[in-house]
PDB file of C-alpha atoms in Angstrom:
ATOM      1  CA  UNK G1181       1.393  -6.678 -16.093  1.00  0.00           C
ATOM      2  CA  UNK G1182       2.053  -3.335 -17.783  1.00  0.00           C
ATOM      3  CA  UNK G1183       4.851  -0.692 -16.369  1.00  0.00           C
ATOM      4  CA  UNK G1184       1.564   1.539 -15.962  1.00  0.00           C
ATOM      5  CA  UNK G1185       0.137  -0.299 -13.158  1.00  0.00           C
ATOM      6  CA  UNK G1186       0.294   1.589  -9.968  1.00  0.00           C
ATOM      7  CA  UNK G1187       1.825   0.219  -7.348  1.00  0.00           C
ATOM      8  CA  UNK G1188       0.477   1.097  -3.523  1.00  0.00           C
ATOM      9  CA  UNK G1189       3.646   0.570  -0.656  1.00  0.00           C
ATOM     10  CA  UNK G1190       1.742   0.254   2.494  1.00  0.00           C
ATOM     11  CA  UNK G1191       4.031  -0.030   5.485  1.00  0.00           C
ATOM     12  CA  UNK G1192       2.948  -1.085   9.034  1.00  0.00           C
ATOM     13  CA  UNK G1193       4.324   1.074  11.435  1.00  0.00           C
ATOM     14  CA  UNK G1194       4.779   0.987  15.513  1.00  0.00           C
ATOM     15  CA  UNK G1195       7.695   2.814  17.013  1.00  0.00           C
ATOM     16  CA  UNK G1196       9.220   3.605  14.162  1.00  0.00           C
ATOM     17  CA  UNK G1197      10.110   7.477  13.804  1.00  0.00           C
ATOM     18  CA  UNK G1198      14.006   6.555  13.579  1.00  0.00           C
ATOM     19  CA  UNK G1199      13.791   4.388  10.178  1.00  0.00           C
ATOM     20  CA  UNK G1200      10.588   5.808   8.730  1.00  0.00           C
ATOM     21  CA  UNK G1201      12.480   8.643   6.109  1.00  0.00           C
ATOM     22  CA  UNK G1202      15.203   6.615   5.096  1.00  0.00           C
ATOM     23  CA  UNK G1203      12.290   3.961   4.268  1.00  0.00           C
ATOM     24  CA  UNK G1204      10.447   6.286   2.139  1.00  0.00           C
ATOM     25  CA  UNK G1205      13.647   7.438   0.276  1.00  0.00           C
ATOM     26  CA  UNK G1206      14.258   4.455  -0.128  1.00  0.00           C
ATOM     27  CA  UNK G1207      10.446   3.258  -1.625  1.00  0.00           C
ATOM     28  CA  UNK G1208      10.723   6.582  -3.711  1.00  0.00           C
ATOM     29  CA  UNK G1209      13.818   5.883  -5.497  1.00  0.00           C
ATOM     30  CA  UNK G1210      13.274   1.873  -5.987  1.00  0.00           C
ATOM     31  CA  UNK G1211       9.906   2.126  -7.128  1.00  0.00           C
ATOM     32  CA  UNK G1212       9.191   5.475  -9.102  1.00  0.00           C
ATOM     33  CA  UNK G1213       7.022   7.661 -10.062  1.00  0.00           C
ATOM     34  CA  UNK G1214       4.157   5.765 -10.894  1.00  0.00           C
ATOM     35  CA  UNK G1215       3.731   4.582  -6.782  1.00  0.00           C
ATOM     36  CA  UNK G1216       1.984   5.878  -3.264  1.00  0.00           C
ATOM     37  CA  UNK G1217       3.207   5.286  -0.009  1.00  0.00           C
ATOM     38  CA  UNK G1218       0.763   4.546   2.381  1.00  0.00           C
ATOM     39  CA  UNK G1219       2.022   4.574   6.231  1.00  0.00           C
ATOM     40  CA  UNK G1220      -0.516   2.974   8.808  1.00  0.00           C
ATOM     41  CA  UNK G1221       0.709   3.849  12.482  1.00  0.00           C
ATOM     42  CA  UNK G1222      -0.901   1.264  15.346  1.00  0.00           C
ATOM     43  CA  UNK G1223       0.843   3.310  18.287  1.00  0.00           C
ATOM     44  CA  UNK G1224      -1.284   5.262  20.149  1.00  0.00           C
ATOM     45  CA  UNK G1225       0.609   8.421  19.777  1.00  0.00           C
ATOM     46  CA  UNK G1226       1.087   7.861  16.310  1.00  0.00           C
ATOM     47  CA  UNK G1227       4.779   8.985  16.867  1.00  0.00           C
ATOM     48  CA  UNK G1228       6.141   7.842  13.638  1.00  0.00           C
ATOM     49  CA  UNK G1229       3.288   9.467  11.583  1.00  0.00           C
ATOM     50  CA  UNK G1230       4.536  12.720  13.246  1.00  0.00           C
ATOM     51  CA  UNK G1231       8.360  12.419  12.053  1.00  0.00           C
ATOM     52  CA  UNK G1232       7.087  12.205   8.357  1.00  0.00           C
ATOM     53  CA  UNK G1233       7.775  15.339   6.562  1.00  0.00           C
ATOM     54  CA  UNK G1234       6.713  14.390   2.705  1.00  0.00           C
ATOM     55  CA  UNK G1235       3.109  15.599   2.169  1.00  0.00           C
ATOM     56  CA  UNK G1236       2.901  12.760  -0.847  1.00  0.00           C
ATOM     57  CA  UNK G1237       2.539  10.230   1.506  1.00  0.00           C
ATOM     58  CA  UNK G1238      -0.487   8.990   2.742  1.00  0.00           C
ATOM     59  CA  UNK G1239      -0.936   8.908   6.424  1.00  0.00           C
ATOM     60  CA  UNK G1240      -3.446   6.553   8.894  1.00  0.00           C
ATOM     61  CA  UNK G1241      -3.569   5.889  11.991  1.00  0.00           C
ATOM     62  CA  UNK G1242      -5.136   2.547  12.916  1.00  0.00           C
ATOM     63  CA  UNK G1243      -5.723   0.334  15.922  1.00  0.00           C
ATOM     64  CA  UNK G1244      -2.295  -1.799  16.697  1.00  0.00           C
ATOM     65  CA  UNK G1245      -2.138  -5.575  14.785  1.00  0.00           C
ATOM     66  CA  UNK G1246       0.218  -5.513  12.055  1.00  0.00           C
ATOM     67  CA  UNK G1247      -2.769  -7.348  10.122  1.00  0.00           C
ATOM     68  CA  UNK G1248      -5.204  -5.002  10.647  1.00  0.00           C
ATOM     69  CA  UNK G1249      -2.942  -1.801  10.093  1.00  0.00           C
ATOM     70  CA  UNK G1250      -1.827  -3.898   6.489  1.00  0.00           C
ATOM     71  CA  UNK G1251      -5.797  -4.472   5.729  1.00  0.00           C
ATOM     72  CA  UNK G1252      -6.266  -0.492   6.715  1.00  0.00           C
ATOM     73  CA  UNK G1253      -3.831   0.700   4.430  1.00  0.00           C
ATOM     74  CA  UNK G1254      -5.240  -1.977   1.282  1.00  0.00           C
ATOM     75  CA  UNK G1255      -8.468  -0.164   1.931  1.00  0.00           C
ATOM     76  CA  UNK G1256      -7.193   3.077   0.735  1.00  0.00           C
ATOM     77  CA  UNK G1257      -4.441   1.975  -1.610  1.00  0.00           C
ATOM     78  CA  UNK G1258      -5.282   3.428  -4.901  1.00  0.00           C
ATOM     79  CA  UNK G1259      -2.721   1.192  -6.885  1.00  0.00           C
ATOM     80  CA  UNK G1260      -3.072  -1.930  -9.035  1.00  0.00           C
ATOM     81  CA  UNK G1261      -0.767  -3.913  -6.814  1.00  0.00           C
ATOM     82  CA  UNK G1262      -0.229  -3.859  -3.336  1.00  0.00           C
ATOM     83  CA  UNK G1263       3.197  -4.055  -1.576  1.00  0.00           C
ATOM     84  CA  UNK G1264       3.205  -4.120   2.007  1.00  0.00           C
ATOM     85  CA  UNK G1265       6.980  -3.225   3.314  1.00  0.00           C
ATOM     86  CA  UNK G1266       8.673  -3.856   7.005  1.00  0.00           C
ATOM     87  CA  UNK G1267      10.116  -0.101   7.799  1.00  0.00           C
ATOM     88  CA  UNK G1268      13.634  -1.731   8.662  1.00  0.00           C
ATOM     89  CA  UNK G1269      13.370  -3.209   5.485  1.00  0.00           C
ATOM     90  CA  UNK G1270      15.054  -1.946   2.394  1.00  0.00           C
ATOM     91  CA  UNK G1271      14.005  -2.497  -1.528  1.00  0.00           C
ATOM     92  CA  UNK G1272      16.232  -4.148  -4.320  1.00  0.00           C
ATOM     93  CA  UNK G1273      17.108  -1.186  -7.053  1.00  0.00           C
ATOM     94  CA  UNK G1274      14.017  -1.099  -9.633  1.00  0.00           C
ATOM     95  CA  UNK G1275      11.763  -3.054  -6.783  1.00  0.00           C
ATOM     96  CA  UNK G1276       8.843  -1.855  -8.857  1.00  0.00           C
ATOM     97  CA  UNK G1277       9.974  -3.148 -12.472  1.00  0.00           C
ATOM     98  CA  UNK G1278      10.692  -6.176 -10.570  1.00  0.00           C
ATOM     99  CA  UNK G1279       6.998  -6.869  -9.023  1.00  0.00           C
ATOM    100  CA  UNK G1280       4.842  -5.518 -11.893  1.00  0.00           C
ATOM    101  CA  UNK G1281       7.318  -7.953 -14.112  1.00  0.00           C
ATOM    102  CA  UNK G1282       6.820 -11.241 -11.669  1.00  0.00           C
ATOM    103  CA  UNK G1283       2.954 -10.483 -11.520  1.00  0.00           C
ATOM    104  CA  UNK G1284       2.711 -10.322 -14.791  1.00  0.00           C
ATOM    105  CA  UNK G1285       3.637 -14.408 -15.258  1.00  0.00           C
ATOM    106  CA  UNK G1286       0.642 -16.474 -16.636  1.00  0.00           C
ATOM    107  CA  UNK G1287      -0.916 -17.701 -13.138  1.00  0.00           C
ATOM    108  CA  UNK G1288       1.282 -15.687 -10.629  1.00  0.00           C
ATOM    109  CA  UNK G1289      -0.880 -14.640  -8.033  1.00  0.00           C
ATOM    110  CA  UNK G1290       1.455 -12.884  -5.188  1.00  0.00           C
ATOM    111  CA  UNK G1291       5.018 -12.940  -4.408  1.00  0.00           C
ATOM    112  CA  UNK G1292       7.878 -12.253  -2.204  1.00  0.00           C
ATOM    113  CA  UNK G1293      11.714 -11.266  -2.806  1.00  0.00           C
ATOM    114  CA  UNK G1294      14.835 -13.248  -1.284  1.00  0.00           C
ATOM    115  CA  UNK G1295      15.629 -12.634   1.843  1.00  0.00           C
ATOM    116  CA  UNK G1296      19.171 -10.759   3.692  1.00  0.00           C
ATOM    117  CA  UNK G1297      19.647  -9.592   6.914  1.00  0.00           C
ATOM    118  CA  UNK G1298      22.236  -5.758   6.914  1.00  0.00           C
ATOM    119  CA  UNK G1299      24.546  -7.600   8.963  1.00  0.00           C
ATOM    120  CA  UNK G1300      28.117  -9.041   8.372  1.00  0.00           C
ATOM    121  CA  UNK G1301      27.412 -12.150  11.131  1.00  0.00           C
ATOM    122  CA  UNK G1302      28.019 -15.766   9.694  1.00  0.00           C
ATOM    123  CA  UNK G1303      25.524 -16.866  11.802  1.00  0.00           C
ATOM    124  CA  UNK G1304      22.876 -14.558  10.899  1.00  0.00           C
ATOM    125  CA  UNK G1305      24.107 -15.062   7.073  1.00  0.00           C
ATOM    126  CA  UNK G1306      23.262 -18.967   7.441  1.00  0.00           C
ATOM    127  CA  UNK G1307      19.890 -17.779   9.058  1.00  0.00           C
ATOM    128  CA  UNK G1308      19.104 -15.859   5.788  1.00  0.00           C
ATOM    129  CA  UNK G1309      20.199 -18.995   3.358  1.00  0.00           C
ATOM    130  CA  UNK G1310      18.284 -21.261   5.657  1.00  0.00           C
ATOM    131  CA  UNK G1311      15.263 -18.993   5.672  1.00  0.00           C
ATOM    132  CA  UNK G1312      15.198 -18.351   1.444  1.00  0.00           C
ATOM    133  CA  UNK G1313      15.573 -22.451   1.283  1.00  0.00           C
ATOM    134  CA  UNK G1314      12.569 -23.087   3.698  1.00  0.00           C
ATOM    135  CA  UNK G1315      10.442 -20.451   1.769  1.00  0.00           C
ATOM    136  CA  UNK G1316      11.446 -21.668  -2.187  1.00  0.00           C
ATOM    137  CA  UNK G1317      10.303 -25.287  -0.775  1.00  0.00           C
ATOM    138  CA  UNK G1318       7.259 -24.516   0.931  1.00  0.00           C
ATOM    139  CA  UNK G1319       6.506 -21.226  -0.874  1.00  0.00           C
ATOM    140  CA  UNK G1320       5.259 -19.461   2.194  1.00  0.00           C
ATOM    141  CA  UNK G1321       7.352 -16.251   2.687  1.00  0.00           C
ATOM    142  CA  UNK G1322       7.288 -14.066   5.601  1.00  0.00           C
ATOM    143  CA  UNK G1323       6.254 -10.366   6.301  1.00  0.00           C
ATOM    144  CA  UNK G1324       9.728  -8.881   6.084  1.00  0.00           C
ATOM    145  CA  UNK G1325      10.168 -10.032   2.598  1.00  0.00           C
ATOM    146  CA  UNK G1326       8.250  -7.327   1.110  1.00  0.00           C
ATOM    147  CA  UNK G1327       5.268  -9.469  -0.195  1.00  0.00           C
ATOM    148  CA  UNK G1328       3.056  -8.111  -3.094  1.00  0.00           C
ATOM    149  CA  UNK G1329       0.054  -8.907  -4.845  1.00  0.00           C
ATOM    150  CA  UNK G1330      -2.758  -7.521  -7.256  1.00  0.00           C
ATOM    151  CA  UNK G1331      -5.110  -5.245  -5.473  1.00  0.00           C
ATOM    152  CA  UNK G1332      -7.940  -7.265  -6.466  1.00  0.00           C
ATOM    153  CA  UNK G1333      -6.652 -10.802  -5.510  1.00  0.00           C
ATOM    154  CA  UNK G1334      -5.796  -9.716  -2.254  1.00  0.00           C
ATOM    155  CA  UNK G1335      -9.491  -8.654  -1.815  1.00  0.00           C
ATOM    156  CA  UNK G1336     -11.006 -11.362  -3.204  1.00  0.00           C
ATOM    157  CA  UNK G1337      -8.609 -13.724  -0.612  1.00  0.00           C
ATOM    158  CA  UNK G1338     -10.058 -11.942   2.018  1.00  0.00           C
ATOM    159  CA  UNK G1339      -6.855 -10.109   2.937  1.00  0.00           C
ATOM    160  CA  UNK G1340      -4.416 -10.735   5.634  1.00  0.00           C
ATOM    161  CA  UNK G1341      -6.340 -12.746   9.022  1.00  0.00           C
ATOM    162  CA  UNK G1342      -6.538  -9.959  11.559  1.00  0.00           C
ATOM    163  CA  UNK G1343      -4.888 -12.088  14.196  1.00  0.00           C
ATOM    164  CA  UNK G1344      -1.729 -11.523  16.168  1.00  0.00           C
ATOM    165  CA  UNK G1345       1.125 -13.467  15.082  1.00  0.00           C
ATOM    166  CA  UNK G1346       1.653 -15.236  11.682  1.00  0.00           C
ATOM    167  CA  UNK G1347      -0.737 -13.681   9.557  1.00  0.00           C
ATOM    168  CA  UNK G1348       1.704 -13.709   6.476  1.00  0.00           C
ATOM    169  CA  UNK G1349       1.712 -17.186   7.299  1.00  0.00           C
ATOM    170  CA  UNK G1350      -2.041 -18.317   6.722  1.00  0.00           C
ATOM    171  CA  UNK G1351      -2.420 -16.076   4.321  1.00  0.00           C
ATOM    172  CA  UNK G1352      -0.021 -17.358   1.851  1.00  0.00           C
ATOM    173  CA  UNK G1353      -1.171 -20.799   3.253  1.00  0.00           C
ATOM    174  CA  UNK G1354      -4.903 -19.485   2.006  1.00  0.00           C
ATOM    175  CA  UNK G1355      -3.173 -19.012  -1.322  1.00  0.00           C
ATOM    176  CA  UNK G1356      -1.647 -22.302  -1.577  1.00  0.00           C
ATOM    177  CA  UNK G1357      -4.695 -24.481  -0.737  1.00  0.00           C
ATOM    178  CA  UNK G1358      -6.286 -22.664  -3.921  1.00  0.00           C
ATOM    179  CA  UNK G1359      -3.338 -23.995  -5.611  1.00  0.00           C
ATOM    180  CA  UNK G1360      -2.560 -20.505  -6.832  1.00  0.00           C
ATOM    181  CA  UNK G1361       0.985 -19.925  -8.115  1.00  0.00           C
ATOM    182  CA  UNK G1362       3.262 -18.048  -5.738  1.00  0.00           C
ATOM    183  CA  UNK G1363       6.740 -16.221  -7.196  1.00  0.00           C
ATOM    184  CA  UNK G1364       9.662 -16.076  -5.110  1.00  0.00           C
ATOM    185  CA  UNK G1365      11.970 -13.605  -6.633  1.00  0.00           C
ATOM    186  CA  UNK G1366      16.198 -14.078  -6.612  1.00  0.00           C
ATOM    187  CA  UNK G1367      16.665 -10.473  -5.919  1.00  0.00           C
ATOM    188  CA  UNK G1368      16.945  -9.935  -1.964  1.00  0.00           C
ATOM    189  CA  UNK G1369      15.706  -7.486   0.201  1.00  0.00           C
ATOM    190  CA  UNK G1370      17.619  -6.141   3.250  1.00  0.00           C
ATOM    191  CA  UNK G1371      15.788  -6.280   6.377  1.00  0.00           C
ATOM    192  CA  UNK G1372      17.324  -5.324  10.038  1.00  0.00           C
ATOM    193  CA  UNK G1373      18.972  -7.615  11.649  1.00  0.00           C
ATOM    194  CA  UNK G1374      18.237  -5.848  15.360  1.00  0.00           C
ATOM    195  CA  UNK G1375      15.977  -8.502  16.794  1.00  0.00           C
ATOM    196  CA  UNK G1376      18.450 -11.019  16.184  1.00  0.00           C
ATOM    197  CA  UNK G1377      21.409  -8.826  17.265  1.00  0.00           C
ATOM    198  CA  UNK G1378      19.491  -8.117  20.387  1.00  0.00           C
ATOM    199  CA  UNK G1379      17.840 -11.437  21.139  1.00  0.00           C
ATOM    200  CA  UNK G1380      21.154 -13.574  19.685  1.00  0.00           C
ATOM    201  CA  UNK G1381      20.961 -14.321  16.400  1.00  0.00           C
ATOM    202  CA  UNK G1382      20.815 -18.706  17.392  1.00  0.00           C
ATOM    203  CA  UNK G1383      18.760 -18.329  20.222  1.00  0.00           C
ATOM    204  CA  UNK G1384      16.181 -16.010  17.995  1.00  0.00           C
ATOM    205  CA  UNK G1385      16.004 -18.173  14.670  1.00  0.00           C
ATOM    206  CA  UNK G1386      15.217 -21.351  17.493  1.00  0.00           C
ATOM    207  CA  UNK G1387      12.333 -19.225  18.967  1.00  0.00           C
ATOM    208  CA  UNK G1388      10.590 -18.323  15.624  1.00  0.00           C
ATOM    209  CA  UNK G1389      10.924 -22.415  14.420  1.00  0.00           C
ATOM    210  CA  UNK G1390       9.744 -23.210  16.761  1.00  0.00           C
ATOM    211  CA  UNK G1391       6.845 -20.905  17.439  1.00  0.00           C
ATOM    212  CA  UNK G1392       6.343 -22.070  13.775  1.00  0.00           C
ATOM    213  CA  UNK G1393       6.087 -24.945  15.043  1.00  0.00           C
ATOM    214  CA  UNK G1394       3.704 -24.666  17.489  1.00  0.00           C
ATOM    215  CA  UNK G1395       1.611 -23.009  14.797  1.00  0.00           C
ATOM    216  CA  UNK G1396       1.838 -25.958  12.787  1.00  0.00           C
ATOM    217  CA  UNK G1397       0.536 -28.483  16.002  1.00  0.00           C
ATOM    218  CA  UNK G1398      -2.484 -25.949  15.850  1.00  0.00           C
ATOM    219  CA  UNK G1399      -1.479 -23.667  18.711  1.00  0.00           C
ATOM    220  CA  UNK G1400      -3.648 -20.559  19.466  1.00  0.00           C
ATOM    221  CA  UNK G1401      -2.428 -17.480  17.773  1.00  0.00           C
ATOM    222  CA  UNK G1402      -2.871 -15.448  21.286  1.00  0.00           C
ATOM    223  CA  UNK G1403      -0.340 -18.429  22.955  1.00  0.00           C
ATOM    224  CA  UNK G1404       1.991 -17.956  20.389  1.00  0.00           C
ATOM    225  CA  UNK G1405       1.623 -13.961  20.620  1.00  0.00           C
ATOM    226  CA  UNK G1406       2.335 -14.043  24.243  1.00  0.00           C
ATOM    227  CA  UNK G1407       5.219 -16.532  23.813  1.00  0.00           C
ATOM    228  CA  UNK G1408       6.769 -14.260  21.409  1.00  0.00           C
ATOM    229  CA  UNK G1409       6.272 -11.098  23.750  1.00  0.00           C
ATOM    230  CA  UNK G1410       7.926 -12.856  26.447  1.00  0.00           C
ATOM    231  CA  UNK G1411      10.978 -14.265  24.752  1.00  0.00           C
ATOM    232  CA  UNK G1412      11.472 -10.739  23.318  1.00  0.00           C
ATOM    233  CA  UNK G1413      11.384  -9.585  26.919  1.00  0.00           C
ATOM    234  CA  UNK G1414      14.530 -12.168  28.274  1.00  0.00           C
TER     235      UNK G1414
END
């Protein structure tokens, strides 16, 4: 794909006024010029849209779902590829180079970069390697990767299911029973490690196998939403 292909961040926001201008810095410098932010806020008093202070960005509100806010903000994204960012999460250097470059392989339909927690925890460090091994065998990455994918094939997939827990799940999933080709790149993100601090970092990588898990066996996605709500809660 050519360097002059826009690329549209959108980044699904609840809660999030603390991280949310260190996360566009952050989009700004690793993806350029040629780029739009696009921040979709599900809270109901849209409290993160309120500590942005950059008029370049592009600012929704939306009803809460991290699915629907993502599908929201592809709606307006005026770029030729869609990235949808975590706002803990923090780009490579040259994130953009690096997307337009791995779409741009004969059959690569969406992708995903490695993924690193931002803390020094062993444990948390195996979690990570454990994690990038699952997702280069099965090729199904997760949200907090920083997944991104033409404009147009996202549309024509349908976009993300508007459901409440693993919707980066099926949708990959979606991609692989087309037998579409899905890139994995070696360069890492850094995503927050606070869930995992605050849950435990053991006791939270056992919850999300195994809601996985569940998933797999067929589960309802509102069961596994209120599973997830509840362990979160302990």
């Amino acid at each position: 794909m050519s360097s002059s292909l826009k690329i549209s961040v959108i980044i699904p926001v609840y809660d999030e006024a603390e991280t949310i201008r260190s996360c566009i810095a952050n989009v700004q410098e690793c993806c350029g010029e040629n780029s739009e932010i696009i921040i979709v806020d599900g809270s109901a008093d849209e409290s993160t849209l309120s500590a942005v202070d950059d008029d370049g960005v592009m600012l929704l509100a939306s009803p809460p779902g991290r699915a629907v806010q993502m599908n929201c903000g592809a709606q307006k994204a005026a770029g030729d590829i869609l990235l949808f960012l975590h706002a803990d999460t923090t780009l490579p250097p040259a994130a953009g180079s690096l997307v337009r470059k791995a779409l741009s392989a004969p059959c690569a339909t969406a992708g995903a970069f490695k993924l690193s927690f931002d803390a020094p925890s062993r444990t948390i460090k195996v979690i990570a390697f454990l994690a990038d091994l699952r997702c280069r065998v099965e090729r199904v990455p997760y949200g907090d990767q920083a997944i991104f994918i033409s404009k147009s094939k996202f549309h024509e997939l349908g976009g993300f299911p508007e459901i409440q827990l693993m919707e980066d799940v099926e949708f990959f999933q979606n991609i692989k029973r087309r037998r579409l080709e899905i890139i994995i790149l070696k360069e890492s993100i850094s995503t927050s490690a606070r869930r995992y601090l605050a849950t435990g970092p053991l006791r939270c990588g056992l919850r999300n196998t195994f809601l996985r898990l569940l998933h797999l066996c067929g589960v309802k996605h509102a069961t596994l939403k209120n599973m997830y709500r509840r362990r979160e809660k302990q």
